[in-house]
Backbone as JSON, one array per atom type, in Angstrom:
{
  "sequence": "XXXXXXXXXXXXXXXXXXXXXXXXXXXXXXXXXXXXXXXXXXXXXXXXXXXXXXXXXXXXXXXXXXXXXXXXXXXXXXXXXXXXXXXXXXXXXXXXXXXXXXXXXXXXXXXXXXXXXXXXXXXXXXXXXXXXXXXXXXXXXXXXXXXXXXXXXXXXXXX",
  "N": [[12.89, -13.31, 8.89], [12.85, -13.68, 5.4], [13.31, -11.97, 3.31], [13.63, -8.47, 2.96], [12.08, -5.57, 1.79], [12.19, -2.19, 0.96], [10.7, 0.09, -0.68], [11.4, 3.16, -2.45], [11.22, 6.0, -0.4], [11.14, 4.61, 1.96], [8.81, 4.66, 3.47], [7.01, 2.64, 3.28], [7.33, -0.69, 4.14], [8.25, -3.96, 3.38], [8.12, -7.28, 4.55], [9.11, -10.33, 3.64], [8.28, -13.7, 3.95], [9.08, -17.0, 3.53], [7.29, -19.8, 3.96], [7.43, -23.04, 5.01], [5.47, -26.04, 5.16], [6.17, -28.05, 6.98], [8.2, -27.03, 9.01], [6.76, -24.8, 9.92], [4.23, -25.62, 10.59], [3.69, -28.51, 11.01], [5.91, -29.29, 12.62], [5.8, -27.78, 14.93], [5.03, -26.45, 18.17], [2.67, -25.3, 20.65], [3.9, -23.17, 22.0], [5.99, -22.3, 20.24], [4.33, -21.61, 18.11], [2.82, -19.46, 19.15], [4.96, -17.68, 19.61], [5.78, -17.22, 17.0], [3.52, -15.9, 15.89], [3.48, -13.63, 17.56], [5.93, -12.5, 16.86], [5.41, -11.77, 14.18], [3.42, -9.87, 14.62], [4.93, -7.97, 16.01], [6.7, -7.18, 13.97], [4.85, -5.89, 12.35], [4.17, -3.78, 14.01], [6.53, -2.4, 13.85], [6.23, -1.33, 11.39], [6.29, -2.92, 9.14], [4.87, -4.62, 6.36], [3.85, -7.76, 6.48], [4.43, -10.48, 4.46], [3.44, -13.62, 3.76], [4.65, -16.41, 2.12], [3.76, -19.42, 0.76], [5.87, -22.23, 0.81], [5.42, -24.53, -0.75], [3.8, -23.54, -2.86], [5.6, -21.79, -4.05], [7.49, -23.6, -4.97], [5.98, -25.39, -6.57], [4.06, -23.92, -8.03], [5.16, -21.46, -9.24], [4.37, -19.36, -10.93], [1.9, -18.52, -9.97], [2.62, -17.43, -7.47], [4.3, -15.34, -8.35], [2.45, -13.81, -9.81], [0.63, -13.01, -7.79], [2.37, -11.49, -6.17], [3.08, -9.47, -7.98], [0.61, -8.15, -8.26], [0.28, -7.22, -5.67], [2.54, -5.56, -5.31], [2.6, -3.75, -7.44], [1.63, -0.99, -7.26], [3.75, 0.18, -5.86], [6.01, -0.38, -7.31], [5.65, 1.07, -9.61], [5.9, 3.75, -9.12], [8.07, 5.19, -10.06], [7.5, 5.68, -12.69], [5.64, 7.62, -12.8], [5.92, 10.28, -13.6], [4.87, 12.0, -15.51], [3.9, 15.03, -15.75], [3.18, 15.51, -13.08], [3.68, 16.76, -9.81], [6.02, 15.97, -7.15], [4.61, 15.75, -4.73], [1.99, 15.45, -5.71], [2.26, 12.97, -6.99], [2.74, 11.38, -4.74], [0.27, 11.64, -3.46], [-1.42, 10.43, -5.35], [-0.4, 7.79, -5.26], [-1.02, 7.16, -2.63], [-3.8, 7.23, -2.78], [-4.22, 5.04, -4.44], [-3.28, 2.95, -2.81], [-4.97, 3.12, -0.56], [-7.55, 2.89, -1.56], [-10.02, 4.18, -1.23], [-12.15, 7.08, -0.85], [-10.31, 10.09, -0.3], [-9.56, 12.28, 2.41], [-8.56, 15.61, 3.28], [-7.29, 15.48, 5.81], [-6.34, 12.88, 5.82], [-4.17, 13.03, 4.11], [-2.59, 14.81, 5.53], [-1.95, 13.28, 7.78], [-0.74, 10.94, 6.68], [1.24, 11.85, 4.86], [2.58, 13.74, 6.22], [2.19, 16.6, 5.94], [1.03, 20.05, 5.87], [-2.39, 21.14, 6.37], [-3.35, 23.03, 4.5], [-1.6, 22.67, 2.32], [-2.29, 20.06, 1.67], [-4.97, 20.37, 0.82], [-4.55, 22.04, -1.39], [-3.09, 20.3, -3.06], [-5.01, 18.32, -3.55], [-6.97, 19.86, -4.86], [-5.51, 20.59, -7.14], [-5.08, 18.08, -8.35], [-7.71, 17.41, -8.81], [-8.4, 19.32, -10.71], [-6.8, 18.4, -12.75], [-8.15, 16.18, -13.46], [-7.87, 13.82, -12.06], [-9.05, 13.33, -9.62], [-12.3, 13.4, -8.08], [-14.38, 15.71, -6.59], [-16.18, 15.17, -3.65], [-19.17, 16.06, -2.23], [-20.36, 17.01, 1.06], [-23.02, 15.62, 3.09], [-24.9, 17.65, 3.41], [-24.48, 19.07, 1.16], [-22.98, 21.38, 0.86], [-20.22, 21.7, 1.53], [-17.04, 20.44, 0.42], [-15.79, 17.42, 1.39], [-14.43, 15.07, 0.91], [-12.34, 13.39, -1.5], [-12.5, 11.59, -4.44], [-10.64, 9.13, -6.05], [-10.1, 8.87, -9.52], [-10.22, 6.18, -11.5], [-8.53, 4.99, -14.4], [-8.16, 3.29, -17.5], [-6.12, 4.1, -19.03], [-4.0, 4.61, -17.43], [-1.01, 3.95, -17.57], [1.18, 4.01, -15.91], [0.51, 2.62, -13.65], [0.9, -0.04, -14.14]],
  "CA": [[12.47, -12.82, 7.6], [13.69, -14.16, 4.3], [13.65, -10.84, 2.45], [13.03, -7.19, 3.31], [12.11, -4.61, 0.67], [11.69, -0.88, 1.33], [10.75, 0.92, -1.89], [11.39, 4.62, -2.35], [11.74, 6.67, 0.79], [11.06, 3.74, 3.12], [7.57, 4.79, 4.23], [6.37, 1.34, 3.25], [8.35, -1.72, 4.28], [7.71, -5.31, 3.22], [8.9, -8.4, 5.08], [8.67, -11.55, 2.97], [8.65, -14.92, 4.65], [8.73, -18.23, 2.83], [6.92, -20.7, 5.05], [7.21, -24.44, 4.69], [4.44, -26.68, 5.98], [6.81, -28.8, 8.07], [8.71, -26.25, 10.13], [5.84, -23.78, 10.41], [2.96, -26.2, 11.01], [3.81, -29.86, 11.56], [6.96, -29.43, 13.63], [5.72, -26.69, 15.89], [4.16, -26.66, 19.32], [1.9, -24.1, 20.99], [4.81, -22.07, 22.37], [6.59, -21.77, 19.0], [3.26, -21.01, 17.32], [2.57, -18.14, 19.74], [6.13, -16.84, 19.36], [5.74, -16.84, 15.57], [2.48, -14.88, 15.72], [3.93, -12.41, 18.24], [7.0, -11.92, 16.04], [4.76, -11.11, 13.04], [2.77, -8.66, 15.14], [6.0, -7.02, 16.3], [7.14, -6.64, 12.69], [3.83, -4.95, 11.91], [4.33, -2.59, 14.86], [7.69, -1.68, 13.31], [5.85, -0.74, 10.12], [6.42, -3.86, 8.04], [3.76, -5.42, 5.87], [4.39, -9.12, 6.46], [3.89, -11.27, 3.36], [3.78, -15.03, 3.91], [4.64, -17.12, 0.85], [3.88, -20.86, 1.02], [6.99, -22.87, 0.11], [4.89, -25.44, -1.77], [3.39, -22.75, -4.03], [6.81, -21.28, -4.69], [8.14, -24.71, -5.66], [5.12, -26.07, -7.53], [3.29, -22.97, -8.83], [5.82, -20.15, -9.12], [3.64, -18.33, -11.67], [0.88, -18.0, -9.06], [3.3, -16.57, -6.51], [4.73, -14.14, -9.07], [1.25, -13.03, -10.13], [0.14, -12.38, -6.56], [3.32, -10.46, -5.76], [2.94, -8.34, -8.91], [-0.6, -7.4, -7.9], [0.53, -6.55, -4.39], [3.61, -4.57, -5.36], [2.56, -2.86, -8.6], [1.59, 0.44, -6.95], [5.03, 0.62, -5.33], [7.01, -0.5, -8.37], [5.38, 1.98, -10.7], [6.0, 5.17, -8.73], [9.1, 5.85, -10.86], [6.95, 6.01, -14.0], [4.52, 8.54, -12.61], [6.47, 11.63, -13.72], [4.27, 12.78, -16.58], [3.12, 16.21, -15.42], [2.78, 15.57, -11.69], [4.72, 17.1, -8.85], [6.33, 14.88, -6.21], [3.49, 15.65, -3.8], [0.86, 14.87, -6.44], [2.54, 11.54, -7.16], [2.53, 10.75, -3.43], [-1.18, 11.6, -3.22], [-1.96, 9.39, -6.23], [-0.02, 6.48, -4.74], [-1.81, 6.97, -1.42], [-5.16, 6.9, -3.22], [-4.21, 3.65, -4.92], [-3.1, 2.03, -1.68], [-6.09, 3.15, 0.38], [-8.72, 2.43, -2.31], [-11.22, 4.82, -0.7], [-12.02, 8.53, -0.99], [-9.36, 10.71, 0.62], [-9.85, 13.56, 3.04], [-7.31, 16.34, 3.52], [-6.63, 15.0, 7.03], [-5.62, 11.65, 5.47], [-2.87, 13.45, 3.55], [-1.84, 15.42, 6.63], [-1.43, 12.21, 8.63], [0.1, 9.99, 5.94], [2.36, 12.48, 4.16], [3.12, 14.74, 7.14], [2.15, 17.94, 5.35], [-0.02, 20.81, 6.55], [-3.72, 21.0, 5.77], [-3.47, 23.89, 3.31], [-0.88, 22.0, 1.25], [-3.1, 18.9, 1.3], [-6.12, 20.85, 0.05], [-4.04, 22.52, -2.68], [-2.75, 19.14, -3.88], [-6.27, 17.69, -3.98], [-7.57, 20.75, -5.86], [-4.71, 20.48, -8.36], [-5.36, 16.78, -8.97], [-9.09, 17.48, -9.29], [-8.33, 20.1, -11.94], [-6.15, 17.55, -13.77], [-9.04, 15.08, -13.76], [-7.47, 12.61, -11.35], [-9.96, 13.17, -8.49], [-13.62, 14.01, -8.15], [-14.73, 16.24, -5.28], [-17.45, 14.63, -3.12], [-19.72, 17.01, -1.26], [-20.91, 16.45, 2.29], [-24.45, 15.28, 3.0], [-25.7, 18.87, 3.26], [-24.21, 19.57, -0.18], [-22.35, 22.7, 0.9], [-18.75, 21.63, 1.58], [-16.35, 19.25, -0.08], [-15.09, 16.79, 2.51], [-13.62, 13.95, 0.45], [-11.98, 13.38, -2.92], [-12.48, 10.22, -4.95], [-9.68, 8.88, -7.12], [-10.74, 8.43, -10.76], [-9.43, 5.14, -12.16], [-8.58, 5.03, -15.86], [-7.37, 2.24, -18.13], [-4.95, 4.72, -19.66], [-2.96, 4.79, -16.41], [0.05, 2.98, -17.82], [2.13, 4.06, -14.8], [0.11, 1.66, -12.62], [1.29, -1.4, -14.53]],
  "C": [[13.42, -13.37, 6.55], [14.14, -13.01, 3.4], [12.93, -9.6, 2.97], [13.16, -6.28, 2.11], [11.47, -3.32, 1.14], [11.78, 0.03, 0.12], [10.77, 2.41, -1.57], [11.99, 5.15, -1.08], [11.57, 5.86, 2.06], [9.8, 3.89, 3.95], [6.81, 3.47, 4.28], [7.46, 0.28, 3.26], [7.67, -3.09, 4.18], [8.68, -6.31, 3.82], [8.32, -9.67, 4.46], [9.18, -12.76, 3.74], [8.17, -16.11, 3.83], [8.51, -19.28, 3.91], [6.64, -22.1, 4.53], [6.2, -25.05, 5.64], [5.05, -27.39, 7.19], [7.24, -27.93, 9.22], [7.7, -25.26, 10.72], [4.5, -24.34, 10.89], [3.17, -27.53, 11.72], [4.78, -29.95, 12.73], [6.94, -28.31, 14.66], [4.82, -27.08, 17.06], [3.47, -25.33, 19.64], [2.8, -22.91, 21.31], [5.44, -21.46, 21.12], [5.56, -21.09, 18.13], [2.95, -19.59, 17.84], [3.73, -17.19, 19.47], [6.14, -16.35, 17.91], [4.71, -15.75, 15.33], [2.88, -13.56, 16.39], [5.04, -11.72, 17.45], [6.41, -11.18, 14.84], [4.06, -9.83, 13.48], [3.81, -7.59, 15.44], [6.53, -6.38, 15.01], [6.13, -5.62, 12.15], [3.89, -3.67, 12.73], [5.49, -1.74, 14.34], [7.41, -1.08, 11.93], [5.99, -1.66, 8.92], [5.07, -4.43, 7.66], [4.33, -6.81, 5.69], [3.66, -9.93, 5.4], [4.38, -12.7, 3.53], [3.61, -15.72, 2.56], [4.77, -18.61, 1.15], [5.0, -21.48, 0.17], [6.49, -23.78, -1.01], [4.45, -24.7, -3.02], [4.6, -22.23, -4.78], [7.49, -22.38, -5.51], [7.28, -25.28, -6.8], [4.36, -25.14, -8.47], [3.93, -21.58, -8.77], [5.08, -19.03, -9.84], [2.54, -17.71, -10.8], [1.5, -17.04, -8.06], [3.73, -15.26, -7.16], [3.55, -13.23, -9.37], [0.71, -12.3, -8.9], [1.06, -11.26, -6.09], [3.26, -9.24, -6.68], [1.73, -7.49, -8.56], [-0.38, -6.6, -6.62], [1.49, -5.37, -4.53], [3.51, -3.56, -6.48], [2.43, -1.38, -8.25], [2.93, 0.99, -6.48], [6.13, 0.57, -6.38], [6.85, 0.6, -9.4], [5.58, 3.44, -10.34], [7.08, 5.91, -9.52], [8.55, 6.35, -12.19], [5.88, 7.09, -13.94], [4.94, 10.0, -12.76], [5.7, 12.53, -14.68], [3.33, 13.87, -16.07], [2.67, 16.33, -13.97], [3.97, 15.94, -10.82], [4.97, 15.9, -7.94], [5.17, 14.67, -5.24], [2.28, 15.03, -4.48], [1.05, 13.37, -6.66], [2.31, 10.78, -5.85], [1.04, 10.62, -3.13], [-1.82, 10.52, -4.08], [-1.63, 7.99, -5.72], [-0.8, 6.17, -3.46], [-3.24, 6.58, -1.77], [-5.25, 5.47, -3.72], [-4.13, 2.67, -3.77], [-4.34, 1.98, -0.79], [-7.39, 2.67, -0.26], [-10.03, 2.93, -1.68], [-11.06, 6.32, -0.89], [-11.11, 9.11, 0.1], [-9.91, 12.01, 1.18], [-8.53, 14.3, 3.22], [-6.56, 15.84, 4.76], [-5.88, 13.7, 6.77], [-4.24, 11.99, 4.93], [-1.99, 14.05, 4.63], [-1.18, 14.32, 7.46], [-0.44, 11.31, 7.9], [1.36, 10.63, 5.36], [3.06, 13.54, 5.01], [3.3, 16.11, 6.47], [1.06, 18.72, 6.07], [-1.32, 20.76, 5.75], [-3.86, 21.82, 4.5], [-2.77, 23.25, 2.11], [-1.66, 20.79, 0.75], [-4.28, 19.32, 0.43], [-5.67, 21.33, -1.33], [-3.7, 21.35, -3.61], [-4.01, 18.46, -4.4], [-6.98, 18.55, -5.02], [-6.83, 20.63, -7.2], [-5.01, 19.18, -9.1], [-6.8, 16.69, -9.46], [-9.14, 18.24, -10.61], [-7.71, 19.3, -13.09], [-6.99, 16.32, -14.11], [-8.71, 13.78, -13.06], [-8.36, 12.3, -10.15], [-11.28, 13.85, -8.79], [-13.95, 14.47, -6.73], [-16.09, 15.7, -4.87], [-17.96, 15.57, -2.04], [-20.28, 16.28, -0.05], [-22.4, 16.22, 2.12], [-25.33, 16.52, 2.86], [-25.44, 19.56, 1.92], [-23.51, 20.9, -0.24], [-20.83, 22.6, 0.77], [-18.25, 20.35, 0.96], [-15.53, 18.68, 1.07], [-14.12, 15.7, 2.05], [-13.38, 14.08, -1.06], [-11.82, 11.93, -3.36], [-11.51, 10.11, -6.12], [-10.42, 8.36, -8.35], [-9.81, 7.45, -11.46], [-9.59, 5.28, -13.67], [-7.7, 3.93, -16.42], [-6.12, 2.8, -18.79], [-3.83, 4.97, -18.68], [-1.87, 3.75, -16.58], [1.05, 2.95, -16.68], [1.77, 3.08, -13.7], [0.62, 0.27, -12.91], [2.75, -1.41, -14.84]]
}
């Protein structure tokens, strides 16, 4: 790895690798290629998100590399700015919603944030009341099973 970054409490870990065409493609054989892929898989097992950066892009088009990294990392960089009226748990739920980009269920919060179900439901209700989530009813229309994050351009904390 060329760089490791673990924002916040370390629940998300990034491993950045700058890969040159020569050493990683031209000058490799099948054994080294397999070892490289197995090493990346092992890093993922350890909880790292492995980010490969082409050396040529870094040298010739650094603005492209910077732009892609900003898009990738913006949800993690902005968590410090998310203090305006949200509890720590609510901020964690909002960041989880941004990362997952799909409606959340209470069980998703239980598994990802290691909280109990009642706390997860309370956080989702609170964020729904604050206009950050919309409750989605089940197919029979009786129970709420999922909560959809409401995106807004006024979310300056995301950028």
